[in-house]
Short mmCIF file of C-alpha atoms in Angstrom, two decimals:
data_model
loop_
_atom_site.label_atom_id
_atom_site.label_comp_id
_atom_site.label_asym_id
_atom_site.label_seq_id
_atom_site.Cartn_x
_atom_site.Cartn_y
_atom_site.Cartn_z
CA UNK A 19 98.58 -33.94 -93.72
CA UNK A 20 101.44 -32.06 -91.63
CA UNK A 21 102.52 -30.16 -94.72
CA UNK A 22 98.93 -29.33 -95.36
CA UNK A 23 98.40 -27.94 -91.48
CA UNK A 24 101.47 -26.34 -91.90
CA UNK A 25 99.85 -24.24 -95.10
CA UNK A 26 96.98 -23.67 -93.14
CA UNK A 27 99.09 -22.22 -90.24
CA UNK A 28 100.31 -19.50 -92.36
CA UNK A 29 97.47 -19.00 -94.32
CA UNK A 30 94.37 -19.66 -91.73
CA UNK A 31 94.66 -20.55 -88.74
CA UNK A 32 91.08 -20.90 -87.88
CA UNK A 33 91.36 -23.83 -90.63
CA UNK A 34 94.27 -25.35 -89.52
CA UNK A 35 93.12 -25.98 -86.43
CA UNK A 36 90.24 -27.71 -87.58
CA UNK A 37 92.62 -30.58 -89.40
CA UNK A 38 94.29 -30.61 -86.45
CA UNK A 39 91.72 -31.53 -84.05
CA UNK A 40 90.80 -34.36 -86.79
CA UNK A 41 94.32 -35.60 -86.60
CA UNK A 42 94.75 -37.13 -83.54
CA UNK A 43 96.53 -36.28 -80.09
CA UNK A 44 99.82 -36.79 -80.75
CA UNK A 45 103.11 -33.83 -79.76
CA UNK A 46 103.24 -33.14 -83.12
CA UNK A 47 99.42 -32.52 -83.64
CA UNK A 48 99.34 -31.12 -79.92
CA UNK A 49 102.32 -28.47 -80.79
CA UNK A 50 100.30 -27.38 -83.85
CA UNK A 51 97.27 -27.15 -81.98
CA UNK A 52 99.14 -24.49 -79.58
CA UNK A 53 100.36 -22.87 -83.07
CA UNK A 54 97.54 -22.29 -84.42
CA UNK A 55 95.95 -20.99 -81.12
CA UNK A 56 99.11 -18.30 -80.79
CA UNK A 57 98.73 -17.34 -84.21
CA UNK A 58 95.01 -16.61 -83.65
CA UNK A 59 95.83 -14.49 -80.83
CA UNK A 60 98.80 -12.82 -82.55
CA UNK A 61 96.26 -12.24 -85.71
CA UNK A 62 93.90 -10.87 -83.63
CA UNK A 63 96.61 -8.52 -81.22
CA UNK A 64 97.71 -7.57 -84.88
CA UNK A 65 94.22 -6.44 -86.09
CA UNK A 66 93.93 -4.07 -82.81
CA UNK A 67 97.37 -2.49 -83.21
CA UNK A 68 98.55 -4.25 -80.17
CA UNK A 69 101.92 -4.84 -81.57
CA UNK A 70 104.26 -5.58 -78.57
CA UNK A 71 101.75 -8.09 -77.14
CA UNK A 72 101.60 -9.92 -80.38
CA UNK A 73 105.24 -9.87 -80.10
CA UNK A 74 105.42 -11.29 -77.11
CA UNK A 75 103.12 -13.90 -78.18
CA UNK A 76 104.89 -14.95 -80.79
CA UNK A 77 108.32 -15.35 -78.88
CA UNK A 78 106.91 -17.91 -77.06
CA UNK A 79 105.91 -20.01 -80.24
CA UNK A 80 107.33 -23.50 -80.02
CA UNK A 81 107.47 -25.46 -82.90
CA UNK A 82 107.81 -28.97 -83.78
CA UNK A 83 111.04 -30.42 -85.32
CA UNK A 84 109.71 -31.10 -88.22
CA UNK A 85 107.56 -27.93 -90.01
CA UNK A 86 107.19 -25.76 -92.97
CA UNK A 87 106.75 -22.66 -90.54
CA UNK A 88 109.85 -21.51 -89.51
CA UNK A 89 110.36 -18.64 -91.90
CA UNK A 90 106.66 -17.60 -91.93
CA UNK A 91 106.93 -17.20 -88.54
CA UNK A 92 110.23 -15.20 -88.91
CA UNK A 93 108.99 -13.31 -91.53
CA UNK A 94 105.76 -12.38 -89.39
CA UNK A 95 107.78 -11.49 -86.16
CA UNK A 96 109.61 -8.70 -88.56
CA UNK A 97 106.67 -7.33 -89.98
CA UNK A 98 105.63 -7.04 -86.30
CA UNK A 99 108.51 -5.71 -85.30
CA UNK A 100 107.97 -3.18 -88.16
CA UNK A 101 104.96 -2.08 -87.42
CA UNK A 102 105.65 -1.16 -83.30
CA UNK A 103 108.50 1.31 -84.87
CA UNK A 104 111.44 -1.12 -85.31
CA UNK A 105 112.71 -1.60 -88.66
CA UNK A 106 115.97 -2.44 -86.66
CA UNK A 107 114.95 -5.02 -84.62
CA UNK A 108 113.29 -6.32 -88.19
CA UNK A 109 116.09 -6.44 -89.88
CA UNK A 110 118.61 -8.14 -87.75
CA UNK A 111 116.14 -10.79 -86.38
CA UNK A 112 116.14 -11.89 -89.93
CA UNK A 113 119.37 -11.53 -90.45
CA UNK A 114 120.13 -14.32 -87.62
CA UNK A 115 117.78 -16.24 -88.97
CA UNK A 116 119.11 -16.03 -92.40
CA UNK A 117 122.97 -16.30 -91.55
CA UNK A 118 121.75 -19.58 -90.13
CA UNK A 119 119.91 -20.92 -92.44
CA UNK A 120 119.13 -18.97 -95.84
CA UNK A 121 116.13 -19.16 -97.62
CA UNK A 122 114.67 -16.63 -100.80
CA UNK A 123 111.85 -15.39 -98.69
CA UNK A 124 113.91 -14.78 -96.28
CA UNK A 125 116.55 -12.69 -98.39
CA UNK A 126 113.88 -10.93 -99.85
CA UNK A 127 112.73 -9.61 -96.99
CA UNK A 128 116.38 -9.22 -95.52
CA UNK A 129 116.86 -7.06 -98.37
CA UNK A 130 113.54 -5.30 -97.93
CA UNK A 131 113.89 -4.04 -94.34
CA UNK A 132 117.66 -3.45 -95.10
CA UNK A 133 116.67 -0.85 -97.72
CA UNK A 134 114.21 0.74 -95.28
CA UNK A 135 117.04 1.25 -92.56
CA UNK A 136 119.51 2.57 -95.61
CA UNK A 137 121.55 -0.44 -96.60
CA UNK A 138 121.76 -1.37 -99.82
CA UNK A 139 122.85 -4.94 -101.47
CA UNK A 140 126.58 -4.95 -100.49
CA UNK A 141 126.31 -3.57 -97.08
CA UNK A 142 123.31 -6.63 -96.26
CA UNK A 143 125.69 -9.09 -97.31
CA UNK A 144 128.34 -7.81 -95.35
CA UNK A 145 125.86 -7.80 -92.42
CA UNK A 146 125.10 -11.31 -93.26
CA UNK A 147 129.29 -12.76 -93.70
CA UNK A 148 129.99 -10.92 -90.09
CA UNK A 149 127.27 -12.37 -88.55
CA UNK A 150 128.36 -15.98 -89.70
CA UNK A 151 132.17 -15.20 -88.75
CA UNK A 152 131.28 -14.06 -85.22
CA UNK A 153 129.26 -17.31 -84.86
CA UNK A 154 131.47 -19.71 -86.56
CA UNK A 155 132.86 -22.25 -84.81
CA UNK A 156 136.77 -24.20 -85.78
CA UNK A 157 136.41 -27.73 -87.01
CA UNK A 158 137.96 -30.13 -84.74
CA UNK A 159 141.53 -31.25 -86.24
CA UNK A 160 141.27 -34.61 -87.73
CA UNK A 161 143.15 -36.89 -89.58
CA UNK A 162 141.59 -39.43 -92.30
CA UNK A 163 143.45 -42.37 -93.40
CA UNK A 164 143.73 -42.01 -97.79
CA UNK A 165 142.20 -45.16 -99.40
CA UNK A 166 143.70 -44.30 -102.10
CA UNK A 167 147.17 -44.87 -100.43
CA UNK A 168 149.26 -45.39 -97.49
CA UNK A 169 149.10 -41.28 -96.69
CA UNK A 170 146.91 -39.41 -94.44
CA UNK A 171 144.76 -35.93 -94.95
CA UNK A 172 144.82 -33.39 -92.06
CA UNK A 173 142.07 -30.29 -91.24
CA UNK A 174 144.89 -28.37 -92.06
CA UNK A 175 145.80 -29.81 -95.72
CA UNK A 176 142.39 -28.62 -96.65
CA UNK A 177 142.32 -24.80 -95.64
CA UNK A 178 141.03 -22.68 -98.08
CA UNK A 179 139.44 -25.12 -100.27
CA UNK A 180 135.82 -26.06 -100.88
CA UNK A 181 135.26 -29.69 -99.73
CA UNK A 182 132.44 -31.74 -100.02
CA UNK A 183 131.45 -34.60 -97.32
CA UNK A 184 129.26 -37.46 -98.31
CA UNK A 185 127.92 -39.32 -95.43
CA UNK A 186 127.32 -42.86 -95.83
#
């Protein structure tokens, strides 16, 4: 039923919150609840041209851990931003979102408002790889005993290769 809210969310709100108030009281169903009452307002701000307020709304938009929201609400906080004048302020608040975690919705629209401000595919991926290297953080140094052997592997034995971690 979460996913289903969720759907609602980005599709109708008024909807959504109807499931929601059949769900129960819970944070989860309580965070939704305020969701669905932002994006109401926001919808409605949007409808009247009131741009910045929806904005403003919409910053304040707290969402629970678990949703299937995050880049509709990304994706509608550009288009806002879009339509109050800033293509700008579009494109690089998805391109935060994107370096962080990339999705195809958002790249297409990374690439979308990217084209509108004059950048074409090479320059948005630069964009993208110096806003991950000014955010990236060095791995702590480690060193793993082999169980293959008697040897150990150090951080620094694996620069500049691709290395997969399972997690058991």
């Amino acid at each position: 039923m979460i996913d289903l809210a969720d759907i609602y969310l980005q599709t109708d709100p008024e909807k959504a919150l109807v499931l929601i108030n059949e769900m129960g009281d819970d944070k989860d169903w309580q965070l939704r609840k305020q969701v669905a009452g932002w994006l109401l307002q926001i919808n409605k701000l949007e409808r009247e041209q009131n741009y910045t307020a929806a904005i403003i709304i919409l910053n304040q938009v707290k969402l629970p851990a678990y949703n299937q929201v995050k880049d509709f609400i990304a994706l509608k906080k550009a288009a806002l931003l879009e339509k109050a004048g800033d293509v700008k302020a579009a494109y690089d608040s998805l391109l935060v979102k994107f370096a962080k975690l990339p999705t195809d919705q958002l790249d297409t629209a990374l690439e979308l408002y990217g084209k509108k401000i004059g950048k074409d595919k090479v320059q948005v991926a630069k964009d993208i790889e110096t806003m991950r290297n000014s955010t990236a953080v060095a791995a702590y140094p480690f060193e793993l005993g082999l169980y293959t052997g008697n040897g150990k592997l150090n951080l620094k034995d694996l620069k500049g290769k691709v290395v997969f971690i399972k997690m058991s």
